[in-house]
Coordinates of C-alpha atoms in Angstrom, one line a residue:
Chain A
M1 CA 0.0 0.0 0.0
S2 CA 3.0 2.2 -0.4
H3 CA 1.5 3.9 -3.4
A4 CA -1.1 5.6 -1.1
V5 CA 1.6 7.6 0.6
T6 CA 1.4 11.2 -0.6
E7 CA 3.6 14.2 -0.3
K8 CA 3.0 16.3 2.8
R9 CA 1.1 19.4 1.6
P10 CA 0.6 21.7 4.6
S11 CA -1.9 23.9 2.8
S12 CA -4.2 21.0 2.0
L13 CA -6.9 19.7 4.4
K14 CA -6.7 16.3 2.7
G15 CA -4.2 13.7 4.0
G16 CA -3.4 10.2 2.9
S17 CA -6.1 7.7 3.8
L18 CA -6.4 3.9 3.9
P19 CA -9.2 2.4 1.9
R20 CA -12.3 1.3 3.9
W21 CA -11.6 -2.4 3.5
S22 CA -8.1 -2.2 4.9
A23 CA -9.2 -3.2 8.4
W24 CA -11.0 -6.3 7.1
A25 CA -8.0 -7.2 5.0
V26 CA -5.7 -6.8 8.0
A27 CA -8.1 -8.9 10.1
L28 CA -8.1 -11.7 7.5
A29 CA -4.3 -11.5 7.0
A30 CA -3.7 -11.6 10.8
T31 CA -6.0 -14.6 11.3
G32 CA -4.1 -16.4 8.5
A33 CA -0.7 -15.4 9.9
G34 CA -1.8 -16.5 13.4
L35 CA -2.9 -19.9 12.0
G36 CA 0.3 -20.2 10.0
I37 CA 2.6 -19.4 12.8
S38 CA 0.8 -21.8 15.1
A39 CA 1.0 -24.6 12.5
A40 CA 4.7 -23.9 12.0
A41 CA 5.6 -23.8 15.7
G42 CA 3.4 -26.8 16.5
L43 CA 1.0 -24.9 18.9
D44 CA -2.2 -26.8 19.0
S45 CA -4.2 -24.5 21.4
S46 CA -6.7 -22.3 19.6
I47 CA -6.3 -19.7 22.3
Q48 CA -2.7 -19.2 21.3
W49 CA -3.3 -18.6 17.6
A50 CA -6.2 -16.3 18.3
L51 CA -4.0 -14.2 20.6
I52 CA -1.2 -14.1 18.0
A53 CA -3.8 -13.0 15.4
A54 CA -5.3 -10.4 17.7
L55 CA -1.8 -8.9 18.5
L56 CA -0.9 -8.9 14.8
F57 CA -4.2 -7.2 13.9
V58 CA -3.6 -4.3 16.3
L59 CA 0.1 -3.9 15.4
V60 CA -0.3 -4.1 11.6
N61 CA -3.3 -1.7 11.7
Y62 CA -1.2 0.8 13.7
V63 CA 1.9 0.6 11.6
L64 CA 0.0 0.9 8.4
A65 CA -1.9 3.9 9.6
V66 CA 1.3 5.6 10.8
R67 CA 2.9 5.1 7.4
V68 CA -0.1 6.2 5.3
E69 CA -2.3 8.5 7.4
G70 CA 0.0 10.0 10.1
R71 CA 0.3 9.7 13.8
R72 CA -3.0 11.2 15.0
Q73 CA -5.1 8.9 12.7
A74 CA -2.9 6.0 13.7
K75 CA -3.8 6.5 17.4
D76 CA -7.4 6.6 16.4
R77 CA -7.0 3.3 14.5
L78 CA -5.1 1.8 17.4
A79 CA -8.0 2.6 19.8
T80 CA -10.5 1.3 17.3
S81 CA -8.7 -2.0 16.8
L82 CA -8.2 -2.4 20.6
V83 CA -12.0 -1.9 21.0
W84 CA -12.7 -4.5 18.4
V85 CA -10.3 -7.1 19.9
A86 CA -11.8 -6.4 23.4
F87 CA -15.3 -6.9 21.9
L88 CA -14.4 -10.2 20.4
L89 CA -12.7 -11.4 23.6
A90 CA -15.9 -10.6 25.4
V91 CA -18.2 -12.2 22.9
I92 CA -16.3 -15.4 22.3
P93 CA -16.9 -16.9 25.8
L94 CA -20.5 -15.8 25.7
A95 CA -21.1 -17.3 22.2
S96 CA -19.4 -20.6 23.0
L97 CA -21.3 -20.9 26.3
I98 CA -24.6 -20.5 24.5
W99 CA -23.5 -22.8 21.8
E100 CA -22.4 -25.5 24.2
T101 CA -25.6 -25.2 26.3
V102 CA -27.9 -25.3 23.3
S103 CA -26.2 -28.1 21.5
R104 CA -26.0 -30.3 24.6
G105 CA -29.2 -29.2 26.2
L106 CA -31.5 -29.8 23.2
K107 CA -30.9 -33.6 23.4
V108 CA -33.6 -34.1 26.0
F109 CA -35.3 -30.7 25.9
D110 CA -38.9 -31.3 25.0
V111 CA -42.4 -30.9 26.3
Y112 CA -42.2 -34.1 28.4
F113 CA -39.0 -32.8 30.0
L114 CA -40.7 -29.5 30.9
T115 CA -43.8 -31.0 32.3
H116 CA -42.6 -34.0 34.4
S117 CA -40.7 -34.3 37.7
M118 CA -38.0 -36.7 38.8
G119 CA -40.5 -38.3 41.3
V120 CA -40.3 -41.8 39.8
V121 CA -37.0 -41.7 38.0
S122 CA -33.7 -42.3 39.8
D123 CA -30.8 -39.9 39.0
T124 CA -28.9 -42.4 36.9
E125 CA -31.8 -43.5 34.6
P126 CA -33.0 -41.7 31.5
G127 CA -36.4 -39.9 31.5
G128 CA -37.8 -37.5 34.1
G129 CA -37.9 -33.7 33.8
I130 CA -37.6 -30.4 35.5
Y131 CA -41.2 -29.3 36.1
H132 CA -40.7 -29.4 39.9
A133 CA -37.5 -27.4 39.6
I134 CA -39.1 -24.7 37.4
I135 CA -42.0 -24.4 39.8
G136 CA -39.5 -24.1 42.7
T137 CA -37.3 -21.5 41.0
L138 CA -40.3 -19.4 39.9
E139 CA -42.0 -19.4 43.3
Q140 CA -38.8 -18.8 45.3
V141 CA -37.6 -16.0 43.0
A142 CA -41.1 -14.4 42.8
L143 CA -41.4 -14.3 46.6
A144 CA -37.8 -12.9 46.9
T145 CA -38.7 -10.2 44.4
L146 CA -41.9 -9.3 46.2
I147 CA -39.9 -8.8 49.4
A148 CA -36.8 -7.1 47.9
V149 CA -38.2 -4.7 45.4
P150 CA -40.5 -2.7 47.6
I151 CA -37.8 -2.4 50.3
G152 CA -35.1 -1.7 47.8
V153 CA -37.0 0.9 45.8
L154 CA -38.2 2.7 49.0
T155 CA -34.7 2.7 50.4
A156 CA -33.4 4.3 47.1
V157 CA -36.2 6.9 47.3
Y158 CA -35.2 7.7 50.8
L159 CA -31.5 8.0 49.9
V160 CA -32.2 10.2 46.8
E161 CA -35.2 12.3 47.9
Y162 CA -34.9 12.6 51.7
G163 CA -31.6 11.3 52.9
R164 CA -29.3 13.9 54.4
G165 CA -26.4 13.6 56.8
R166 CA -25.2 10.7 58.8
L167 CA -28.2 8.3 58.5
A168 CA -28.1 8.4 54.7
K169 CA -24.3 7.8 54.7
T170 CA -24.7 4.9 57.0
V171 CA -27.4 3.3 54.9
T172 CA -25.4 3.8 51.7
F173 CA -22.4 2.2 53.5
F174 CA -24.3 -0.8 54.6
V175 CA -25.9 -1.2 51.2
D176 CA -22.4 -1.4 49.7
V177 CA -21.4 -3.9 52.3
M178 CA -24.5 -6.0 51.5
T179 CA -23.6 -6.0 47.8
G180 CA -20.5 -7.9 48.8
I181 CA -22.2 -10.6 50.9
P182 CA -21.4 -14.1 49.5
S183 CA -24.6 -16.0 48.8
I184 CA -23.6 -18.8 51.1
V185 CA -23.4 -16.3 54.0
A186 CA -26.9 -15.1 53.4
G187 CA -28.0 -18.7 53.3
L188 CA -26.2 -19.4 56.7
F189 CA -27.8 -16.4 58.2
I190 CA -31.3 -17.6 57.4
L191 CA -30.3 -21.2 58.4
S192 CA -29.2 -20.0 61.8
I193 CA -32.7 -18.5 62.3
M194 CA -34.3 -21.7 61.0
L195 CA -32.3 -23.8 63.5
I196 CA -33.2 -21.5 66.4
L197 CA -36.9 -21.8 65.5
D198 CA -36.4 -25.5 64.8
L199 CA -37.9 -25.4 61.3
Q200 CA -37.6 -27.9 58.4
P201 CA -36.4 -26.7 55.0
F202 CA -39.0 -25.0 52.9
G203 CA -39.0 -22.7 49.8
F204 CA -39.8 -19.4 51.5
A205 CA -36.6 -19.7 53.6
G206 CA -34.7 -19.7 50.3
S207 CA -36.7 -16.7 49.2
L208 CA -35.6 -14.8 52.3
A209 CA -31.9 -15.5 51.6
L210 CA -32.4 -14.5 47.9
A211 CA -34.1 -11.3 49.0
I212 CA -31.1 -10.4 51.0
L213 CA -28.9 -10.8 48.0
M214 CA -31.3 -8.9 45.7
M215 CA -31.9 -5.9 47.9
P216 CA -28.6 -4.0 47.5
V217 CA -28.7 -4.5 43.7
V218 CA -32.2 -3.0 43.5
V219 CA -31.2 -0.1 45.8
R220 CA -28.1 0.7 43.8
S221 CA -29.7 0.6 40.4
T222 CA -32.9 2.5 41.5
E223 CA -30.7 5.1 43.2
E224 CA -28.9 5.8 39.9
M225 CA -32.1 6.0 38.0
L226 CA -33.7 8.4 40.4
K227 CA -30.6 10.6 40.3
L228 CA -31.1 10.9 36.5
V229 CA -34.5 12.5 36.9
P230 CA -34.0 16.2 36.2
N231 CA -34.5 18.4 39.3
E232 CA -36.5 20.8 37.1
L233 CA -39.3 18.2 37.0
R234 CA -39.4 18.0 40.8
E235 CA -39.4 21.8 41.1
A236 CA -42.2 22.1 38.4
S237 CA -44.4 19.8 40.4
L238 CA -43.6 21.4 43.8
A239 CA -44.3 24.8 42.3
L240 CA -47.8 23.6 41.4
G241 CA -48.4 23.0 45.0
V242 CA -48.1 19.3 44.9
P243 CA -46.8 17.7 48.1
K244 CA -43.4 16.1 48.0
W245 CA -44.6 12.5 48.4
R246 CA -47.1 12.9 45.6
T247 CA -44.4 14.5 43.4
I248 CA -42.3 11.4 44.0
M249 CA -45.1 9.0 43.3
K250 CA -46.6 10.7 40.3
V251 CA -43.6 12.5 38.6
V252 CA -40.3 11.1 39.8
L253 CA -41.0 7.4 39.8
P254 CA -43.0 7.3 36.5
T255 CA -40.2 9.2 34.8
S256 CA -37.6 6.6 35.9
I257 CA -39.8 3.5 35.8
G258 CA -38.1 2.1 32.7
G259 CA -34.6 2.2 34.3
I260 CA -35.9 0.9 37.6
T261 CA -37.5 -2.1 35.8
T262 CA -34.3 -2.9 34.0
G263 CA -32.4 -2.8 37.3
V264 CA -34.9 -5.1 39.0
M265 CA -34.7 -7.6 36.1
L266 CA -30.9 -7.7 36.4
A267 CA -31.3 -8.4 40.1
V268 CA -33.8 -11.2 39.3
A269 CA -31.4 -12.7 36.8
R270 CA -28.7 -12.6 39.4
I271 CA -30.6 -14.5 42.1
M272 CA -32.2 -16.9 39.7
G273 CA -28.8 -18.7 39.3
E274 CA -28.0 -18.9 43.0
T275 CA -27.4 -22.4 44.3
A276 CA -25.8 -22.1 47.7
P277 CA -28.7 -20.7 49.7
V278 CA -31.2 -23.0 48.1
L279 CA -29.0 -26.0 48.9
L280 CA -28.9 -25.0 52.6
L281 CA -32.5 -23.8 53.1
V282 CA -34.7 -25.6 50.5
W283 CA -32.8 -28.8 50.2
G284 CA -34.1 -29.8 46.8
A285 CA -36.7 -32.5 46.1
D286 CA -37.5 -35.0 43.3
Y287 CA -41.2 -34.6 43.5
I288 CA -43.5 -31.7 42.7
N289 CA -44.1 -29.4 45.7
N290 CA -46.3 -26.4 44.8
N291 CA -46.3 -24.9 48.3
P292 CA -43.2 -22.8 49.0
F293 CA -44.2 -22.4 52.7
E294 CA -43.9 -26.1 53.6
G295 CA -41.6 -29.0 52.7
A296 CA -38.4 -29.2 50.6
Q297 CA -38.6 -27.8 47.1
A298 CA -36.4 -28.1 44.0
S299 CA -34.9 -25.2 42.0
L300 CA -33.1 -25.2 38.6
P301 CA -29.6 -24.4 39.6
L302 CA -29.8 -26.9 42.5
Y303 CA -31.2 -29.5 40.1
I304 CA -28.3 -28.9 37.7
Y305 CA -25.8 -29.4 40.5
E306 CA -27.6 -32.6 41.7
Q307 CA -27.8 -34.1 38.3
Y308 CA -24.1 -33.6 37.9
A309 CA -23.0 -34.6 41.4
N310 CA -25.3 -37.4 42.4
S311 CA -25.5 -39.5 39.2
A312 CA -22.1 -41.2 39.1
G313 CA -21.4 -40.0 35.6
S314 CA -24.6 -41.3 34.0
P315 CA -25.0 -39.7 30.5
A316 CA -28.8 -39.4 31.0
A317 CA -28.2 -37.2 34.0
Y318 CA -25.6 -35.1 32.3
N319 CA -28.1 -34.5 29.4
R320 CA -30.8 -33.5 31.9
A321 CA -28.3 -31.1 33.6
W322 CA -27.5 -29.4 30.3
A323 CA -31.2 -29.2 29.4
A324 CA -32.0 -27.6 32.7
A325 CA -29.2 -25.1 32.2
L326 CA -30.8 -24.2 28.8
A327 CA -34.2 -23.8 30.5
L328 CA -32.6 -21.5 33.1
I329 CA -30.9 -19.3 30.5
A330 CA -34.2 -19.2 28.5
I331 CA -36.2 -18.1 31.5
V332 CA -33.8 -15.3 32.4
M333 CA -33.8 -14.2 28.8
I334 CA -37.6 -14.2 28.5
L335 CA -37.8 -12.2 31.7
N336 CA -35.2 -9.7 30.4
L337 CA -37.1 -9.3 27.1
A338 CA -40.3 -8.8 28.9
A339 CA -38.6 -6.1 31.1
R340 CA -37.2 -4.4 28.0
G341 CA -40.7 -4.3 26.6
I342 CA -42.1 -2.8 29.7
A343 CA -39.2 -0.3 29.9
R344 CA -39.8 0.8 26.3
W345 CA -43.6 1.0 26.8
K346 CA -43.3 3.1 30.0
A347 CA -40.3 5.3 29.0
P348 CA -40.9 9.0 28.5
K349 CA -42.4 9.6 25.1
T350 CA -40.9 11.9 22.6
G351 CA -43.2 11.6 19.6
R352 CA -45.0 14.6 18.1
Chain B
M1 CA -58.0 37.0 42.4
A2 CA -54.8 39.0 42.5
K3 CA -53.1 39.8 45.7
R4 CA -50.5 42.3 46.9
I5 CA -47.1 41.2 48.2
D6 CA -45.3 43.1 50.9
V7 CA -41.7 42.0 51.5
S8 CA -39.8 43.4 54.5
G9 CA -36.2 42.8 55.6
L10 CA -35.9 39.6 53.6
T11 CA -32.5 37.8 53.8
A12 CA -31.8 34.4 52.1
Y13 CA -29.0 32.0 52.6
Y14 CA -27.6 28.9 50.9
G15 CA -26.0 27.1 53.8
S16 CA -23.8 29.7 55.4
H17 CA -23.6 31.8 52.2
K18 CA -25.8 34.9 52.3
A19 CA -27.3 35.2 48.8
I20 CA -29.5 38.3 49.2
D21 CA -29.5 40.8 52.0
D22 CA -32.3 42.8 53.6
I23 CA -34.7 43.3 50.7
S24 CA -38.0 45.2 51.2
M25 CA -40.5 46.0 48.5
T26 CA -44.1 46.0 47.6
V27 CA -45.5 44.2 44.5
E28 CA -48.8 45.7 43.4
P29 CA -51.8 43.5 42.5
R30 CA -52.8 43.2 38.8
S31 CA -49.6 44.6 37.6
V32 CA -46.3 43.3 36.2
T33 CA -43.2 43.8 38.2
A34 CA -39.8 43.1 36.5
F35 CA -36.6 42.3 38.2
I36 CA -33.4 43.3 36.4
G37 CA -29.7 43.1 37.3
P38 CA -26.5 41.3 36.6
S39 CA -26.1 37.5 36.8
G40 CA -25.7 36.2 40.4
C41 CA -27.2 39.3 42.0
G42 CA -30.0 37.2 43.6
K43 CA -33.0 38.0 41.4
S44 CA -34.0 34.4 41.0
T45 CA -33.2 33.6 44.6
F46 CA -35.5 36.4 45.7
L47 CA -38.2 35.3 43.3
R48 CA -38.0 31.8 44.7
T49 CA -38.4 33.1 48.3
L50 CA -41.8 34.5 47.3
N51 CA -43.4 31.1 47.0
R52 CA -41.1 29.2 49.4
M53 CA -39.3 27.3 46.6
H54 CA -36.0 28.6 48.0
E55 CA -36.1 26.2 50.9
V56 CA -36.4 23.2 48.4
T57 CA -32.7 23.7 47.7
T58 CA -30.3 22.0 50.1
G59 CA -29.3 24.4 52.8
G60 CA -31.8 27.1 51.6
R61 CA -33.1 29.3 54.5
V62 CA -34.8 32.6 54.8
E63 CA -35.2 35.4 57.3
G64 CA -37.6 38.2 57.2
K65 CA -41.3 38.6 56.2
V66 CA -43.3 38.1 53.0
L67 CA -46.9 39.3 53.5
L68 CA -49.5 38.2 51.0
D69 CA -52.4 40.5 51.7
D70 CA -51.3 40.7 55.4
E71 CA -50.7 37.0 55.8
D72 CA -47.0 36.1 56.5
L73 CA -45.8 33.3 54.1
Y74 CA -43.1 32.5 56.6
G75 CA -45.3 32.6 59.7
Q76 CA -45.7 29.8 62.1
G77 CA -47.7 26.8 60.9
V78 CA -47.9 28.1 57.3
D79 CA -47.9 25.1 54.9
P80 CA -45.4 25.7 52.0
V81 CA -47.6 23.4 49.8
A82 CA -50.6 25.8 50.3
V83 CA -48.3 28.8 49.6
R84 CA -47.2 27.3 46.3
R85 CA -50.8 26.6 45.3
T86 CA -51.5 30.3 45.8
I87 CA -48.3 31.6 44.1
G88 CA -47.5 29.7 40.9
M89 CA -44.2 29.6 39.1
V90 CA -42.8 29.4 35.5
F91 CA -39.2 28.4 35.1
Q92 CA -36.4 29.5 32.8
R93 CA -36.3 26.2 30.8
P94 CA -39.6 24.8 29.7
N95 CA -40.1 21.6 31.8
P96 CA -43.3 19.7 30.8
F97 CA -43.6 16.3 32.5
P98 CA -42.2 13.8 30.0
T99 CA -44.5 11.0 31.0
M100 CA -47.7 13.0 30.5
S101 CA -49.7 14.1 27.5
I102 CA -50.5 17.7 26.8
F103 CA -53.8 17.4 28.5
D104 CA -52.4 15.7 31.5
N105 CA -49.6 18.3 31.8
V106 CA -52.1 21.1 32.0
A107 CA -54.3 19.1 34.4
A108 CA -51.3 18.0 36.4
G109 CA -51.7 20.6 39.2
L110 CA -55.4 19.5 39.8
K111 CA -54.9 15.8 39.2
L112 CA -51.8 15.5 41.4
N113 CA -53.5 17.4 44.2
G114 CA -56.5 15.1 43.9
S115 CA -59.1 17.9 44.3
Y116 CA -61.0 17.9 41.0
K117 CA -64.2 16.8 39.4
K118 CA -63.7 14.7 36.2
S119 CA -66.4 16.6 34.4
E120 CA -64.7 19.9 35.0
L121 CA -61.2 18.8 34.0
G122 CA -61.8 19.3 30.3
D123 CA -63.1 22.8 30.8
V124 CA -60.2 23.8 33.0
V125 CA -57.7 22.5 30.5
E126 CA -59.4 24.3 27.6
K127 CA -59.6 27.5 29.5
S128 CA -56.0 27.3 30.7
L129 CA -54.7 26.5 27.2
K130 CA -56.8 29.4 25.7
G131 CA -55.4 31.6 28.5
A132 CA -51.9 30.7 27.4
N133 CA -52.7 31.2 23.7
L134 CA -51.9 27.6 23.0
W135 CA -55.4 26.1 22.4
N136 CA -55.6 26.5 18.7
E137 CA -52.2 24.9 18.2
V138 CA -52.7 21.8 20.3
K139 CA -56.5 21.2 20.4
D140 CA -56.3 18.4 17.9
R141 CA -53.5 16.5 19.7
L142 CA -54.2 16.9 23.4
N143 CA -53.2 13.2 24.1
K144 CA -49.8 13.5 22.4
P145 CA -46.8 13.9 24.7
G146 CA -46.0 17.5 25.8
S147 CA -42.3 17.1 25.0
G148 CA -43.1 16.9 21.3
L149 CA -44.0 20.6 21.2
S150 CA -41.5 23.3 20.2
G151 CA -39.7 25.2 22.9
G152 CA -42.0 28.2 22.7
Q153 CA -45.1 26.0 22.8
Q154 CA -43.6 24.0 25.7
Q155 CA -43.1 27.3 27.7
R156 CA -46.7 28.3 27.0
L157 CA -47.8 24.8 28.0
C158 CA -45.9 25.4 31.3
I159 CA -47.7 28.7 31.7
A160 CA -51.1 27.0 31.1
R161 CA -50.1 24.4 33.7
A162 CA -49.3 27.1 36.2
I163 CA -52.5 29.1 35.7
A164 CA -54.7 26.0 35.7
V165 CA -54.6 25.8 39.4
E166 CA -55.9 29.4 39.6
P167 CA -53.0 31.0 41.6
Q168 CA -53.2 34.6 42.9
V169 CA -49.7 35.4 41.8
L170 CA -47.5 34.2 38.9
L171 CA -43.8 34.2 39.3
M172 CA -41.7 33.9 36.1
D173 CA -38.0 33.2 36.2
E174 CA -36.6 34.4 32.8
P175 CA -39.4 32.7 30.9
C176 CA -38.2 33.8 27.5
S177 CA -34.4 33.3 27.8
A178 CA -34.5 30.0 26.0
L179 CA -36.9 31.2 23.2
D180 CA -36.7 32.8 19.8
P181 CA -38.0 36.4 19.3
I182 CA -41.4 35.3 17.9
S183 CA -42.1 32.9 20.8
T184 CA -40.9 35.7 23.1
L185 CA -43.4 38.1 21.6
A186 CA -46.1 35.5 22.1
I187 CA -45.3 35.1 25.7
E188 CA -45.0 38.9 26.2
D189 CA -48.4 39.4 24.7
L190 CA -49.7 36.7 27.0
I191 CA -48.2 38.4 30.1
G192 CA -50.0 41.6 29.0
E193 CA -53.3 39.6 29.1
L194 CA -52.6 37.7 32.2
K195 CA -52.0 40.8 34.3
E196 CA -55.7 41.5 34.1
R197 CA -56.2 38.5 36.4
F198 CA -52.9 37.8 38.2
T199 CA -50.2 39.6 40.0
I200 CA -47.1 38.9 37.9
V201 CA -43.4 39.1 38.8
I202 CA -40.9 38.4 36.1
V203 CA -37.1 38.1 36.2
T204 CA -35.4 39.1 32.9
H205 CA -32.0 39.8 31.5
N206 CA -33.6 41.6 28.6
M207 CA -34.0 45.2 29.5
Q208 CA -36.2 46.0 26.4
Q209 CA -38.4 43.2 27.6
A210 CA -38.7 44.7 31.1
A211 CA -39.5 48.1 29.5
R212 CA -42.1 46.5 27.2
V213 CA -44.0 44.3 29.6
S214 CA -43.7 45.7 33.1
D215 CA -45.4 48.5 35.1
R216 CA -42.7 48.6 37.8
T217 CA -39.1 47.6 37.6
A218 CA -36.7 46.6 40.4
F219 CA -33.0 46.8 39.9
F220 CA -30.8 44.4 41.9
N221 CA -27.0 44.6 42.2
L222 CA -24.2 43.1 44.2
S223 CA -21.3 45.2 45.5
A224 CA -18.7 42.6 44.7
V225 CA -18.4 38.9 43.7
G226 CA -19.2 36.7 46.7
Q227 CA -21.2 39.6 48.4
P228 CA -24.9 39.2 48.9
G229 CA -27.2 40.8 46.3
R230 CA -29.2 43.9 47.2
L231 CA -32.2 45.8 45.9
I232 CA -30.9 49.1 44.6
E233 CA -34.2 50.7 43.7
I234 CA -37.7 49.9 42.6
D235 CA -39.9 52.4 40.8
D236 CA -42.3 52.9 37.9
T237 CA -40.7 51.3 34.8
E238 CA -40.9 54.6 32.9
R239 CA -38.9 56.4 35.6
I240 CA -36.4 53.6 35.9
F241 CA -35.7 53.7 32.2
S242 CA -35.8 57.5 31.7
N243 CA -34.6 59.1 34.9
P244 CA -33.5 56.6 37.7
S245 CA -32.7 58.0 41.0
V246 CA -29.6 55.9 41.5
Q247 CA -26.5 56.3 39.3
A248 CA -25.8 52.5 39.3
T249 CA -29.2 51.9 37.7
E250 CA -28.5 54.3 35.0
D251 CA -25.1 52.8 34.3
Y252 CA -26.5 49.3 34.1
I253 CA -29.4 50.3 31.9
S254 CA -27.3 52.3 29.5
G255 CA -24.7 49.5 29.3
R256 CA -21.9 51.4 31.0
F257 CA -21.8 48.9 33.8
G258 CA -18.9 46.6 34.4

């Protein structure tokens, strides 16, 4: 590409420029070179050739741009190629995870699997399903959400709209501390209460532990969303003679409801995959238990763990574990899509 | 409908910072009073003390008296919410509620206060929008969001929202500074009509605007940066602009200031 180099003309606003396809060409060449080098050196790990290719891609792009376009544009290209490499590095694990789960999970994933429990099937035999685990997960998470969302949103409202001075700082500090609580500790906390009261494992105990994990996430995200509401809207409402609590209910919360919903859904997704508290407090079960307030219940993450751990390497159990993982991802994704729909529907409108 | 405001010895603070010092003046009912003066001299702060919006700001605090027809706004047991229902306010930047339609924006004051009859709501909205000279432009799209209007229309929507709750006094904090000359003219005409029914106080940086719309003009100034703002003089607009009694006013108005 040396023909593209032009004489420096200080009076002109035009400089040399690489053609638009150059980045793609470099990417292809870098991939080829990475594969070639690995083959020649006898490296058989795909991580190694991918890293070599990524490095080459960034370097070659930079050097080319320095030679053709000049230093400033080269820095721009360096940043752009780094962003692309980072994007790929982030996407590859995600894509491979989804691919693995879907390809392995689909083997036993059907209507029968979704509508039957493990009540009459031992862990090593084929057959059975996850109906009991889906019921357990949905009930436990729904109850946890019912507890955590009102408390979390109200705490955030206090912190943003009312909180002044020492109490607000203390609350913020402890919310931050709560964010760092490992799930097993939350489980042990509820377990200690259960032991004091001499209770047997039941679904709602798991919900309580999950609510503890969910609350700080809800507080934090809601707080950020409430801070985004322009003060002018609050003042406009107050100047109309609307009391503060009504201003919050009718102006501040509706304006930020989209963001709050998204935050709540992220928190739901986070607790839906929790295994440790469920293991301690709900115990897991093979049969269908629709009552979260009495008796052991199953849950999806716990089911996955049990199928893997208790089956002595039976392929039928491994297939069930993958299919359950697929179901869990699907549920989280459906909930997220629903939340996005709600957020878009409720967001401030801009049309004419 | 309109009431007189008597301010005596009013001092306002932001935390420990004194923003305005010892201001006394009378605002006549059914008239337009304009506040002029350099930026940071406390015009807006003073305006916000008149309907107790100043204390909404963190650390905002007021000393002195504001009498609304002999009733002290800062007296014991006075509910700031009731004060704000009596003294409405229009802000510098148009701020319609983004989640509400044009209709709901105008009805917001009544709806949010919960004291309205459903059958009357439509009439109130129509009357307020007509009062704000906006009815003809929006009557066919009352259920569209208010944020879809142009800046000048949004500001008139905010004025309609403010007059829908039937206040006694209307405070306007630079209502035209974000608008083009034509929208400004529309709002100025509107102010001329509204003063038949309301007492109006307007803060403006535009001296021609003060001369055009107001009956009386108050000039604020501050002696130095960081010092509290003071009222230099208040008089009939004609006198302020032709023959002010204080030299500083004449310097400011003729552009020789600073």
